[in-house]
CSV table of C-alpha atoms in Angstrom, one decimal:
chain,number,residue,atom,x,y,z
A,83,UNK,CA,6.4,8.0,5.0
A,84,UNK,CA,3.4,9.9,3.6
A,85,UNK,CA,2.4,10.0,-0.1
A,86,UNK,CA,0.7,13.2,-1.0
A,87,UNK,CA,-2.4,12.6,-3.2
A,88,UNK,CA,-2.1,14.0,-6.8
A,89,UNK,CA,-4.2,13.3,-9.9
A,90,UNK,CA,-1.9,10.6,-11.2
A,91,UNK,CA,-1.7,8.8,-7.8
A,92,UNK,CA,-5.4,8.9,-7.3
A,93,UNK,CA,-5.9,7.6,-10.8
A,94,UNK,CA,-3.6,4.7,-10.1
A,95,UNK,CA,-5.4,3.9,-6.9
A,96,UNK,CA,-8.8,4.0,-8.7
A,97,UNK,CA,-7.8,1.4,-11.3
A,98,UNK,CA,-6.0,-0.9,-8.9
A,99,UNK,CA,-9.0,-0.9,-6.6
A,100,UNK,CA,-11.4,-1.5,-9.5
A,101,UNK,CA,-9.5,-4.5,-10.7
A,102,UNK,CA,-9.2,-5.8,-7.2
A,103,UNK,CA,-13.0,-5.5,-6.7
A,104,UNK,CA,-13.8,-7.3,-10.0
A,105,UNK,CA,-11.4,-10.3,-9.5
A,106,UNK,CA,-12.2,-10.7,-5.8
A,107,UNK,CA,-15.9,-10.7,-6.5
A,108,UNK,CA,-15.3,-13.3,-9.3
A,109,UNK,CA,-13.5,-15.6,-6.9
A,110,UNK,CA,-16.4,-15.3,-4.5
A,111,UNK,CA,-18.9,-16.4,-7.1
A,112,UNK,CA,-16.8,-19.4,-8.0
A,113,UNK,CA,-16.4,-20.4,-4.4
A,114,UNK,CA,-20.2,-19.9,-3.6
A,115,UNK,CA,-21.2,-21.6,-6.8
A,116,UNK,CA,-19.9,-24.9,-5.6
A,117,UNK,CA,-22.1,-24.5,-2.5
A,118,UNK,CA,-25.1,-24.3,-4.9
A,119,UNK,CA,-26.2,-20.9,-3.7
A,120,UNK,CA,-28.9,-19.1,-5.7
A,121,UNK,CA,-28.3,-15.9,-7.6
A,122,UNK,CA,-29.1,-13.6,-4.6
A,123,UNK,CA,-26.7,-15.6,-2.3
A,124,UNK,CA,-24.0,-15.5,-4.9
A,125,UNK,CA,-24.3,-11.7,-5.3
A,126,UNK,CA,-24.3,-11.1,-1.6
A,127,UNK,CA,-21.1,-13.1,-1.1
A,128,UNK,CA,-19.5,-11.5,-4.1
A,129,UNK,CA,-20.2,-8.0,-2.8
A,130,UNK,CA,-19.0,-8.9,0.7
A,131,UNK,CA,-15.8,-10.3,-0.7
A,132,UNK,CA,-15.1,-7.6,-3.2
A,133,UNK,CA,-15.9,-4.7,-0.9
A,134,UNK,CA,-15.4,-6.1,2.6
A,135,UNK,CA,-11.6,-5.7,3.1
A,136,UNK,CA,-11.5,-2.2,1.8
A,137,UNK,CA,-14.5,-1.2,3.9
A,138,UNK,CA,-12.9,-2.4,7.1
A,139,UNK,CA,-9.6,-0.6,6.1
A,140,UNK,CA,-11.4,2.7,5.5
A,141,UNK,CA,-13.3,2.5,8.7
A,142,UNK,CA,-10.1,1.9,10.7
A,143,UNK,CA,-8.4,4.8,8.9
A,144,UNK,CA,-11.4,7.0,9.5
A,145,UNK,CA,-11.9,7.8,5.9
A,146,UNK,CA,-15.1,7.7,3.7
A,147,UNK,CA,-15.7,4.1,2.6
A,148,UNK,CA,-14.5,3.8,-1.0
A,149,UNK,CA,-17.6,2.2,-2.6
A,150,UNK,CA,-20.0,4.6,-0.8
A,151,UNK,CA,-18.0,7.6,-2.1
A,152,UNK,CA,-18.0,6.1,-5.6
A,153,UNK,CA,-20.7,3.6,-6.5
A,154,UNK,CA,-18.8,2.4,-9.5
A,155,UNK,CA,-17.0,-0.1,-7.3
A,156,UNK,CA,-20.4,-1.5,-6.1
A,157,UNK,CA,-21.6,-1.7,-9.7
A,158,UNK,CA,-18.3,-3.5,-10.7
A,159,UNK,CA,-18.7,-6.0,-8.0
A,160,UNK,CA,-22.4,-6.6,-8.9
A,161,UNK,CA,-21.5,-6.9,-12.6
A,162,UNK,CA,-18.7,-9.3,-12.0
A,163,UNK,CA,-20.9,-11.5,-9.9
A,164,UNK,CA,-23.7,-11.7,-12.5
A,165,UNK,CA,-21.2,-12.2,-15.4
A,166,UNK,CA,-19.4,-15.2,-13.7
A,167,UNK,CA,-22.8,-16.6,-12.6
A,168,UNK,CA,-23.9,-16.7,-16.2
A,169,UNK,CA,-20.5,-17.8,-17.6
A,170,UNK,CA,-20.4,-20.8,-15.3
A,171,UNK,CA,-23.5,-22.1,-17.0
A,172,UNK,CA,-21.8,-22.4,-20.4
A,173,UNK,CA,-18.2,-23.3,-19.4
A,174,UNK,CA,-16.7,-26.1,-17.2
A,175,UNK,CA,-14.8,-24.4,-14.4
A,176,UNK,CA,-12.6,-26.6,-12.1
A,177,UNK,CA,-13.4,-26.3,-8.4
A,178,UNK,CA,-10.0,-24.9,-7.5
A,179,UNK,CA,-10.0,-22.3,-10.3
A,180,UNK,CA,-11.3,-19.7,-7.8
A,181,UNK,CA,-7.8,-19.6,-6.3
A,182,UNK,CA,-6.5,-17.8,-9.4
A,183,UNK,CA,-8.8,-14.7,-9.2
A,184,UNK,CA,-8.4,-15.0,-5.4
A,185,UNK,CA,-4.7,-14.6,-5.8
A,186,UNK,CA,-5.2,-11.6,-8.2
A,187,UNK,CA,-7.5,-10.0,-5.6
A,188,UNK,CA,-4.9,-10.6,-2.9
A,189,UNK,CA,-2.3,-8.9,-4.9
A,190,UNK,CA,-4.2,-5.9,-6.1
A,191,UNK,CA,-6.0,-5.2,-2.8
A,192,UNK,CA,-2.7,-5.7,-0.9
A,193,UNK,CA,-1.1,-2.9,-3.0
A,194,UNK,CA,-4.2,-0.7,-2.9
A,195,UNK,CA,-4.6,-1.0,0.9
A,196,UNK,CA,-0.9,-0.1,1.5
A,197,UNK,CA,-1.2,2.8,-0.9
A,198,UNK,CA,-4.3,4.2,0.7
A,199,UNK,CA,-2.7,3.9,4.2
A,200,UNK,CA,0.4,5.7,3.1
A,201,UNK,CA,-1.7,8.5,1.6
A,202,UNK,CA,-3.5,9.2,5.0
A,203,UNK,CA,-0.2,9.2,6.8
A,204,UNK,CA,-0.1,5.8,8.5
A,205,UNK,CA,3.3,4.6,9.7
A,206,UNK,CA,5.0,2.2,7.2
A,207,UNK,CA,4.5,-1.0,9.3
A,208,UNK,CA,0.8,-0.2,9.9
A,209,UNK,CA,0.4,0.7,6.2
A,210,UNK,CA,1.8,-2.7,5.3
A,211,UNK,CA,-0.5,-4.5,7.6
A,212,UNK,CA,-3.5,-2.5,6.3
A,213,UNK,CA,-2.5,-3.9,2.9
A,214,UNK,CA,-2.6,-7.5,4.3
A,215,UNK,CA,-6.0,-6.8,5.9
A,216,UNK,CA,-7.4,-5.2,2.7
A,217,UNK,CA,-6.3,-8.2,0.7
A,218,UNK,CA,-7.4,-11.0,3.1
A,219,UNK,CA,-10.5,-9.9,5.0
A,220,UNK,CA,-12.8,-10.1,2.0
A,221,UNK,CA,-11.8,-13.8,1.5
A,222,UNK,CA,-12.3,-14.4,5.2
A,223,UNK,CA,-15.8,-13.0,5.1
A,224,UNK,CA,-16.5,-15.1,1.9
A,225,UNK,CA,-15.3,-18.4,3.5
A,226,UNK,CA,-17.3,-17.7,6.7
A,227,UNK,CA,-20.5,-17.1,4.7
A,228,UNK,CA,-19.8,-20.3,2.7
A,229,UNK,CA,-19.3,-22.2,6.0
A,230,UNK,CA,-15.8,-23.3,5.3
A,231,UNK,CA,-12.6,-22.7,7.2
A,232,UNK,CA,-11.0,-19.5,5.9
A,233,UNK,CA,-8.4,-20.2,3.2
A,234,UNK,CA,-6.0,-17.6,4.8
A,235,UNK,CA,-5.7,-19.7,8.0
A,236,UNK,CA,-4.7,-23.1,6.5
A,237,UNK,CA,-3.8,-22.6,2.9
A,238,UNK,CA,-0.3,-22.4,1.3
A,239,UNK,CA,1.3,-19.0,1.9
A,240,UNK,CA,-1.4,-16.4,1.7
A,241,UNK,CA,-1.3,-13.5,4.1
A,242,UNK,CA,2.5,-14.0,4.3
A,243,UNK,CA,3.0,-13.2,0.6
A,244,UNK,CA,0.6,-10.3,0.9
A,245,UNK,CA,2.6,-8.8,3.8
A,246,UNK,CA,5.9,-9.4,2.0
A,247,UNK,CA,4.6,-7.8,-1.1
A,248,UNK,CA,3.2,-4.8,0.8
A,249,UNK,CA,6.7,-4.3,2.5
A,250,UNK,CA,8.3,-4.7,-1.0
A,251,UNK,CA,6.0,-1.9,-2.3
A,252,UNK,CA,7.0,0.4,0.6
A,253,UNK,CA,10.6,-0.4,0.1
A,254,UNK,CA,10.5,0.4,-3.6
A,255,UNK,CA,8.8,3.7,-2.8
A,256,UNK,CA,11.6,4.5,-0.3
A,257,UNK,CA,14.0,4.0,-3.1
A,258,UNK,CA,12.1,6.7,-5.0
A,259,UNK,CA,10.7,4.3,-7.6
A,260,UNK,CA,7.7,5.5,-9.6
A,261,UNK,CA,4.5,4.6,-7.8
A,262,UNK,CA,2.9,2.9,-10.8
A,263,UNK,CA,6.0,0.7,-11.5
A,264,UNK,CA,6.4,-0.1,-7.8
A,265,UNK,CA,2.7,-1.2,-7.6
A,266,UNK,CA,3.1,-3.4,-10.7
A,267,UNK,CA,6.3,-5.1,-9.3
A,268,UNK,CA,4.8,-5.6,-5.8
A,269,UNK,CA,1.5,-6.8,-7.2
A,270,UNK,CA,3.1,-9.3,-9.6
A,271,UNK,CA,5.3,-10.5,-6.8
A,272,UNK,CA,2.3,-11.3,-4.5
A,273,UNK,CA,0.4,-13.0,-7.3
A,274,UNK,CA,3.3,-15.1,-8.5
A,275,UNK,CA,4.4,-16.0,-5.0
A,276,UNK,CA,0.8,-17.1,-4.1
A,277,UNK,CA,0.5,-19.3,-7.2
A,278,UNK,CA,3.9,-20.9,-6.6
A,279,UNK,CA,2.9,-21.6,-3.0
A,280,UNK,CA,-0.2,-23.3,-4.2
A,281,UNK,CA,1.7,-25.3,-6.9
A,282,UNK,CA,4.4,-26.5,-4.5
A,283,UNK,CA,2.2,-26.6,-1.3
A,284,UNK,CA,4.5,-24.2,0.6
A,285,UNK,CA,3.1,-23.5,4.0
A,286,UNK,CA,4.0,-22.0,7.4
A,287,UNK,CA,4.5,-24.4,10.3
A,288,UNK,CA,1.2,-25.3,12.0
A,289,UNK,CA,0.7,-25.1,15.8
A,290,UNK,CA,1.2,-28.4,17.6
A,291,UNK,CA,1.3,-29.4,21.3
A,292,UNK,CA,4.2,-31.3,22.5
A,293,UNK,CA,3.2,-34.9,23.1
């Protein structure tokens, strides 16, 4: 399944990606903040988180990296980092609050990654996995730089809901649903499913050796 770029589709992709960059960068600042990093450290982690997953996706798909083509995404990540850095000085933010913008970033980047992959002609299964990678790799980079085990490997359902949402998005497109509506439904499904998994601690089975 290949989606042919048109002005409306490209506009949808632009705004979905911009929102994803902002919320993912915000989650990184909150996570890094509890490590007591200085402003420069916080900005670096925010940029790596907000732009990392999409950068890896674009390199694998052999397309121009999105934030190099349009620096507005870089500016959005930088602005989000500085805004949250300052906001945290006047508001009390619970330590686990970063999971909310993280879930929003997972949802928006998951949809954006799938959409981009379909636009360059990737097979549907590969496109769905590109959505997962776009949504999760920034968080993996963030956690590695913060010297903590990546959330994606041990948290309540994370990559699983991203992959399910990406497949849902593709399924809705196969049913000829409008791209914008399909993106909203799939994105909300990922976001809500992730928050429910956190609330009720729903996890995949962990690896165990037989004793």
